Short mmCIF file of C-alpha atoms in Angstrom, two decimals:
data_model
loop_
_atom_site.label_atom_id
_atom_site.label_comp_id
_atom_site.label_asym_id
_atom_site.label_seq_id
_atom_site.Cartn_x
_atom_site.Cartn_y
_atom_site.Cartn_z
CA UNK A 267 0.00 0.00 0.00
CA UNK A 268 1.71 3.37 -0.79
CA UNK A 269 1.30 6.26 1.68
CA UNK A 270 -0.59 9.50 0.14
CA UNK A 271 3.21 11.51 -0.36
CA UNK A 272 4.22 8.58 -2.41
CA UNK A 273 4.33 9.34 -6.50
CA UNK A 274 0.88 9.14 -8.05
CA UNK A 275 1.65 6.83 -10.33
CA UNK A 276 1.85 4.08 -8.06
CA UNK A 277 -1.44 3.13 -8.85
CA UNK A 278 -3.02 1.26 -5.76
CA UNK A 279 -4.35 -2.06 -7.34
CA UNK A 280 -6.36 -2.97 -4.13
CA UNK A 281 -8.29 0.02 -4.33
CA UNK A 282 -8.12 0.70 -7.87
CA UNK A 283 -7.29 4.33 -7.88
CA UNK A 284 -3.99 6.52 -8.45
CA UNK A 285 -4.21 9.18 -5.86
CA UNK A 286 -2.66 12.63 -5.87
CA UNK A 287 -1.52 15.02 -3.24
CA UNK A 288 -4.81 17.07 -1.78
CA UNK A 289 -2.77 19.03 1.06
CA UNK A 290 -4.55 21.87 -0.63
CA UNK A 291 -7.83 21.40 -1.56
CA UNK A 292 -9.79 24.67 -1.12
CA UNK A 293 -10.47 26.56 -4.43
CA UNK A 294 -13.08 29.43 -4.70
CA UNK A 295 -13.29 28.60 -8.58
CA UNK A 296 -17.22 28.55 -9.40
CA UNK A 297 -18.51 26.34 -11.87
CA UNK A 298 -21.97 25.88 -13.18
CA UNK A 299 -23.20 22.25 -14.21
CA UNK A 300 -25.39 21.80 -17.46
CA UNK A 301 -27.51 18.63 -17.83
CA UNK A 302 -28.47 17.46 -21.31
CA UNK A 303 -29.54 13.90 -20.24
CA UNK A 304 -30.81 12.05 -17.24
CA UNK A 305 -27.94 11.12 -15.72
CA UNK A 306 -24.55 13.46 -16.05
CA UNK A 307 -21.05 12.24 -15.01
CA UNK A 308 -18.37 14.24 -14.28
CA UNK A 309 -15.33 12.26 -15.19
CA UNK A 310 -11.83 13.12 -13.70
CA UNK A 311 -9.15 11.26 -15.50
CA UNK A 312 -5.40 11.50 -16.67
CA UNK A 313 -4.13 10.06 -19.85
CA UNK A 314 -1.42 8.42 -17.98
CA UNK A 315 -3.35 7.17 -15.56
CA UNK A 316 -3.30 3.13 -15.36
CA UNK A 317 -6.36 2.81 -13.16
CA UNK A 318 -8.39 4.73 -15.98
CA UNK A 319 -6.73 2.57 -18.73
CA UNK A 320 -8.32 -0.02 -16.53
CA UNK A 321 -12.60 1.11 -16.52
CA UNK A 322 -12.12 1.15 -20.49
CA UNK A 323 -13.93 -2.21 -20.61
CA UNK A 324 -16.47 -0.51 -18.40
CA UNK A 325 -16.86 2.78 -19.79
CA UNK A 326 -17.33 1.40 -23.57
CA UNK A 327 -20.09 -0.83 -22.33
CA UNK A 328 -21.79 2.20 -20.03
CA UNK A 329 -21.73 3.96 -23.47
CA UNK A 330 -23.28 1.06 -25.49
CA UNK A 331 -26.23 0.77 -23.01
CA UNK A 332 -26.59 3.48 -21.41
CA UNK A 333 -25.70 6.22 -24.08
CA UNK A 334 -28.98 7.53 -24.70
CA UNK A 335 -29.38 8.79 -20.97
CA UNK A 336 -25.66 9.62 -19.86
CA UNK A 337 -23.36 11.82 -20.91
CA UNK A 338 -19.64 11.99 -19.85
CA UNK A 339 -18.08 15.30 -19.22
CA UNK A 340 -13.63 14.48 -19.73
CA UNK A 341 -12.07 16.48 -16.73
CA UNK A 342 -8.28 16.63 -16.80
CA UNK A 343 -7.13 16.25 -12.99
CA UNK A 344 -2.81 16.99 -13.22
CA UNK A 345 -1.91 13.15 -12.21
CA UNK A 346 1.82 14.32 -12.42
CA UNK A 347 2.87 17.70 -12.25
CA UNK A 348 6.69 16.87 -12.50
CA UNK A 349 9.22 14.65 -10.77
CA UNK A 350 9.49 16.27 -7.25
CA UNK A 351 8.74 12.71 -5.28
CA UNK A 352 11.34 11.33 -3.06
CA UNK A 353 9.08 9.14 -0.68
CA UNK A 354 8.73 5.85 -0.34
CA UNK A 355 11.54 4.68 -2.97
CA UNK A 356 10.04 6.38 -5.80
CA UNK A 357 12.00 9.38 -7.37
CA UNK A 358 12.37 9.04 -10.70
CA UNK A 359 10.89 7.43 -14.03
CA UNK A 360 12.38 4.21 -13.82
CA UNK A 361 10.97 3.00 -10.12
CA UNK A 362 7.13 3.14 -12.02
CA UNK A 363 7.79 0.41 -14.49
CA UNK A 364 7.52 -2.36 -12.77
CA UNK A 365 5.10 -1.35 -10.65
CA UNK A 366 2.67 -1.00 -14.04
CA UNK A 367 3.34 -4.23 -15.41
CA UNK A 368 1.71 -5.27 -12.17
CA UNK A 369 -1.08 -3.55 -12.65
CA UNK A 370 -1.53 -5.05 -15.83
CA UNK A 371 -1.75 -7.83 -14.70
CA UNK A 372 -4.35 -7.00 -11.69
CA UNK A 373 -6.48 -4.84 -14.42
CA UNK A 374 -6.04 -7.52 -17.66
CA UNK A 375 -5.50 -4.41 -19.82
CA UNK A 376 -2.31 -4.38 -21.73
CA UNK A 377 0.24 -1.73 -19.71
CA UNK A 378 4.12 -2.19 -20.40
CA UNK A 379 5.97 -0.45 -17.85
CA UNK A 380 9.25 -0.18 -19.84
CA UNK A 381 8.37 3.69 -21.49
CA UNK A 382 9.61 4.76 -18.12
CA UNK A 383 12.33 2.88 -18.97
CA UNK A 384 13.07 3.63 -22.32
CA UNK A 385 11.37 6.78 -23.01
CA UNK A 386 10.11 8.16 -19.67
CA UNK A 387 7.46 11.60 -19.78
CA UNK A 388 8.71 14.01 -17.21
CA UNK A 389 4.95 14.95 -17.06
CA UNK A 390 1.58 14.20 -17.95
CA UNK A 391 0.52 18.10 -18.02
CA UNK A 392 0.98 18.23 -21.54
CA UNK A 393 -1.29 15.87 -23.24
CA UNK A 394 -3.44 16.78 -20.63
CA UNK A 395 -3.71 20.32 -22.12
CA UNK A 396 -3.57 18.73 -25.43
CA UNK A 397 -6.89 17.31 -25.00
CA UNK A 398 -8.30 20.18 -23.88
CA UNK A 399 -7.17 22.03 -26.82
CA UNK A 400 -9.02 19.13 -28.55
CA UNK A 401 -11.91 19.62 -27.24
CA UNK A 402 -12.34 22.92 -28.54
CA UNK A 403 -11.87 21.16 -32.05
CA UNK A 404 -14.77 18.21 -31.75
CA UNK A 405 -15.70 16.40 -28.19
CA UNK A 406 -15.99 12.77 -29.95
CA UNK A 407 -12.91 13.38 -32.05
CA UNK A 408 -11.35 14.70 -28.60
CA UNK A 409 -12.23 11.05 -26.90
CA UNK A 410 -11.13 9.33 -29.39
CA UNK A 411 -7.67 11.58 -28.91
CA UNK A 412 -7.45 10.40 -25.26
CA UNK A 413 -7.81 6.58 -26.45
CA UNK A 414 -4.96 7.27 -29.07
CA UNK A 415 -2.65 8.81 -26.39
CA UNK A 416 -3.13 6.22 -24.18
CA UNK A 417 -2.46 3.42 -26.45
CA UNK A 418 0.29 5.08 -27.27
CA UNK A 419 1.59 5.10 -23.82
CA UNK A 420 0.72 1.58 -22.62
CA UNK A 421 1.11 -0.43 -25.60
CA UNK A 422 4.06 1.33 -27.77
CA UNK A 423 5.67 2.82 -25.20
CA UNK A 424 5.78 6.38 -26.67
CA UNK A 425 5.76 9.16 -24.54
CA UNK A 426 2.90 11.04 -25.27
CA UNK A 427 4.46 14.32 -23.50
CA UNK A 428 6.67 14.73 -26.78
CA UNK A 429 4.64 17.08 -29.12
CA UNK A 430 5.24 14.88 -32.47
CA UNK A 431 3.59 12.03 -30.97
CA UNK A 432 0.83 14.36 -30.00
CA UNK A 433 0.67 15.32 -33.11
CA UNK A 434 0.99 11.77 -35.20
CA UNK A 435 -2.40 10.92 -32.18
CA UNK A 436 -3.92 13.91 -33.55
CA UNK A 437 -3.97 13.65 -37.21
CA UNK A 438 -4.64 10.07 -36.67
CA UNK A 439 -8.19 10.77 -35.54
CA UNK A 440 -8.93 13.91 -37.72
CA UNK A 441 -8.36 16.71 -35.52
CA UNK A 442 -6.24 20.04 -36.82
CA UNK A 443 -3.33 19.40 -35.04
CA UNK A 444 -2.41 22.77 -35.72
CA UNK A 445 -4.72 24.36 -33.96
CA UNK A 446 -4.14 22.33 -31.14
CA UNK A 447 -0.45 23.33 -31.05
CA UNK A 448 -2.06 27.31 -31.35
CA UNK A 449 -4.62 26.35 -28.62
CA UNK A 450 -2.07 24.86 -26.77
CA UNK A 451 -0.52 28.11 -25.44
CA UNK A 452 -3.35 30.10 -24.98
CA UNK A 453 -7.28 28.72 -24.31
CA UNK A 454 -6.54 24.85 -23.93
CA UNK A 455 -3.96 26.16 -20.85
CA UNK A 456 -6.73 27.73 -19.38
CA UNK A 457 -9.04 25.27 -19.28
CA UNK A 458 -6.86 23.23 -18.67
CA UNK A 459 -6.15 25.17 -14.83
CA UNK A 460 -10.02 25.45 -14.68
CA UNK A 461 -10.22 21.50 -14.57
CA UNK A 462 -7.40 21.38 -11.95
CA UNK A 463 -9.56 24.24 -9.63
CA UNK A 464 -12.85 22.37 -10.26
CA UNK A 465 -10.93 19.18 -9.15
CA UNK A 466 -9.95 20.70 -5.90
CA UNK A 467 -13.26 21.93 -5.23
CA UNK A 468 -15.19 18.95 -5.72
CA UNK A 469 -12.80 17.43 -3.15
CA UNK A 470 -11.54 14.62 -5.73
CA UNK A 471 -8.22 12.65 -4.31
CA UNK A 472 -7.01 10.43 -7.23
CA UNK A 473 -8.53 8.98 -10.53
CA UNK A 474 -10.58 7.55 -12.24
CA UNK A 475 -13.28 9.74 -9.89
CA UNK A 476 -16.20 9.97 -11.02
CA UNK A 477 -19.56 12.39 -9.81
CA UNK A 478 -22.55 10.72 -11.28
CA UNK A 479 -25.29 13.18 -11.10
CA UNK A 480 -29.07 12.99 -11.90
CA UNK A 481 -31.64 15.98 -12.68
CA UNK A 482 -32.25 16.32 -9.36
CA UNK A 483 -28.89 17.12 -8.43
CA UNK A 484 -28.41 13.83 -6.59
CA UNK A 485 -24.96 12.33 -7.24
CA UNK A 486 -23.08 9.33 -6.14
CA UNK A 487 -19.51 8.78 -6.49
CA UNK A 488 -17.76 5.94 -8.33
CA UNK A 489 -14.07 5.91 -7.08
CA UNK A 490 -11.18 3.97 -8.32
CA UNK A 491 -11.39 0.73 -10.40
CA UNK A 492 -14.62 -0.74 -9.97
CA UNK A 493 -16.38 -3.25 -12.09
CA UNK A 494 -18.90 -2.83 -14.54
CA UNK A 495 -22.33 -3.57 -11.52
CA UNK A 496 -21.53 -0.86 -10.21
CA UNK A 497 -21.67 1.86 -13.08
CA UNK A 498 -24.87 0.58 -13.71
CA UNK A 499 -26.25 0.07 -10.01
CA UNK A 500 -25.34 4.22 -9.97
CA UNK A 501 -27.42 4.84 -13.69
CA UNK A 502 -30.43 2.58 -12.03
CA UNK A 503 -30.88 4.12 -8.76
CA UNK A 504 -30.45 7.63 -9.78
CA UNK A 505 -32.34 7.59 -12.90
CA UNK A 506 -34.93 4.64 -12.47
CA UNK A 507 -36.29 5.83 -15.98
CA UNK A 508 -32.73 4.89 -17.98
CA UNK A 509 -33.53 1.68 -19.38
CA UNK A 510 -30.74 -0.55 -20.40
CA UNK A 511 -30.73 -0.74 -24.54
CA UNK A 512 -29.71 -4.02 -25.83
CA UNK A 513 -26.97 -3.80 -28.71
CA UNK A 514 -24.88 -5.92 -31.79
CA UNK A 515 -22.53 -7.86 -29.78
CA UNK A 516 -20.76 -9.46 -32.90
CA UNK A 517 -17.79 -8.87 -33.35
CA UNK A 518 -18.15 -6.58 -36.54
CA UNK A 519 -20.80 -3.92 -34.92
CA UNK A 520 -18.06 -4.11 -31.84
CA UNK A 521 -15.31 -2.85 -33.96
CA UNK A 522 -17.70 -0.83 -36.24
CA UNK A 523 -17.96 1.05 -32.75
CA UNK A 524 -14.74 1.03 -31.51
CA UNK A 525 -12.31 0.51 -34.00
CA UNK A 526 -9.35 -0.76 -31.41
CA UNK A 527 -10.37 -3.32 -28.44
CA UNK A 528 -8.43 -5.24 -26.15
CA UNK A 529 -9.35 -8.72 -25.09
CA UNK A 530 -10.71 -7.64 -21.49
CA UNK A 531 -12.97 -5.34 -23.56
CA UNK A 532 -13.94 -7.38 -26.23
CA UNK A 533 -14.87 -9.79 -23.55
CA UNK A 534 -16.84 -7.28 -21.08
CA UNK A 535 -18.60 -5.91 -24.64
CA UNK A 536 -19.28 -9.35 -26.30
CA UNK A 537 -20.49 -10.98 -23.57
CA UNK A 538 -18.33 -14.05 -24.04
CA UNK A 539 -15.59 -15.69 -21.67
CA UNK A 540 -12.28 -14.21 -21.49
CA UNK A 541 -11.16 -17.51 -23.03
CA UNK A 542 -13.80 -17.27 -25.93
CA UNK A 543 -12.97 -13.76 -26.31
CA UNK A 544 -8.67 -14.68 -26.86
CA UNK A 545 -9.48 -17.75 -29.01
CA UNK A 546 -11.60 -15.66 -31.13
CA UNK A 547 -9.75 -12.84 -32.06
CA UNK A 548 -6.84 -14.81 -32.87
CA UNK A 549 -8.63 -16.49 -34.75
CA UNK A 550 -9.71 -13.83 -36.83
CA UNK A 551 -5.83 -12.36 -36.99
CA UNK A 552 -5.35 -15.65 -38.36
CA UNK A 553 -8.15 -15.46 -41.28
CA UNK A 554 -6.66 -11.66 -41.75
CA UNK A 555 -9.80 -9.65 -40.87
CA UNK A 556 -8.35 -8.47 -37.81
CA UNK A 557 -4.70 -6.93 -37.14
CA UNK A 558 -3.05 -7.92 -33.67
CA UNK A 559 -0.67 -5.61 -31.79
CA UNK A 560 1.30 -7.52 -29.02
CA UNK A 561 2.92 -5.55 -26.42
CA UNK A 562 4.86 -6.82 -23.69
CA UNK A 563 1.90 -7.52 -21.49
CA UNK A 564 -1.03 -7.84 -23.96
CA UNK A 565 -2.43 -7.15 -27.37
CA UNK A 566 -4.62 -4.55 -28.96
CA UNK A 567 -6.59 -5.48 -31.96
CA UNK A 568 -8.19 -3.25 -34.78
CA UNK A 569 -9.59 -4.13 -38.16
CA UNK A 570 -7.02 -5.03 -41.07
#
């Protein structure tokens, strides 16, 4: 168990949730909530953040079923500022990687701990800005952004800090990467401190946190890793009216959705054992439909 001075990157696997320091948490930043749907959740997340990387599985099938009543607002919450940490053994780069090939293990999402090995980010401020500056751009186009980045990070080992790689994420998904790098300086900075103040005042300690908030201004709070009951325990009890929606689970409409899927989230979105869920998409390397990316602790798969 780490101790709360400890780097925030040592991901607690028992309690699913990378903490950060809170030894100042008052903020008088005011903020005004607006509810398009039933049920609003106020996401805090950090693209290097393993625990997040972790509720993919859950979040993708929250989306699938509960889409039509929820919406997801991205907050950025500054997982690591810089390298000032010196407790507990941890003080540089290299003392996180093997701690995240265990929690790729705990998780079953594909995290290989040797970027902070081989090419360590000094901070996670930056693509953190960068998808704010994206979400000026396009909000779905900014999601899919974050999923880029974070592939990048836990399966190619590419720090996402660097601008080109922000860049090559970017253009990848059809954003102006441009105008991200213009946004960068200026607007996407400031909203960028905005999330950071709202963080503080909503009294969040680590990520993933999430506020799930109906009409009525009734919220509960999902904290840390948690598994996919409980996402939709919080939808049914605060919005009795949200009716799951039933959806394609073959493997086409799956990737037709999301055009990258890991095996834990193939098998959380198909329905099928983790098992089924391997065999299968090897399988369907094999016949060439699909195209496999191994990493040292896993594989990503996208259409060929």
């Amino acid at each position: 168990m780490k101790d709360s001075k400890s780097n925030p990157l040592l991901c607690d696997p028992e309690t699913g949730v990378c903490e950060i320091d809170t030894s100042s948490t008052t903020s008088d930043f005011d903020y005004q909530f607006q509810q398009k749907k039933l049920i609003k959740i106020i996401y805090f997340t950090d693209p290097i953040c393993s625990s997040c990387w972790g509720i993919e599985p859950q979040l993708r099938k929250l989306k699938l079923e509960y889409g039509k009543y929820v919406e997801i607002e991205y907050r950025m919450g500054g997982l690591l500022p810089d390298w000032s940490y010196n407790s507990g053994g941890i003080s540089k780069p290299s003392d996180v990687a093997h701690h995240w090939d265990e929690v790729s293990q705990y998780y079953d999402m594909p995290i290989d701990g040797d970027v902070w090995l081989e090419n360590p980010l000094a901070s996670s401020y930056p693509p953190s800005i960068a998808f704010k500056a994206a979400q000026l751009q396009d909000e779905a186009k900014a999601q899919k952004f974050m999923r880029r980045m974070r592939e990048m990070v836990f399966l190619e080992k590419k720090n996402i800090a660097d601008w080109n790689q922000m860049k090559a994420a970017a253009i990848e998904v059809g954003l102006d990467a441009d105008k991200i790098q213009q946004d960068y300086a200026g607007k996407a900075t400031e909203l960028f401190k905005e999330d950071l103040m709202l963080a503080r005042k909503m009294g969040v300690r680590g990520f993933p946190t999430l506020h799930v908030n109906n009409s009525l201004n009734n919220t509960q709070l999902i904290y840390g890793f948690r598994p996919y009951a409980v996402f939709e325990n919080s939808i049914s009890s605060l919005a009795p009216a949200a009716f799951k929606e039933s959806y394609d689970k073959s493997w086409e409409a799956l990737f037709a959705k999301y055009p990258t899927l890991t095996a834990r989230e193939f098998t959380e979105l198909s329905g099928k054992s983790r098992q089924e869920s391997e065999t299968l998409l090897k399988q369907l390397t094999q016949e060439g439909k699909l195209k496999q990316h191994t990493s040292k602790n896993g594989s990503i798969w996208r259409v060929k």
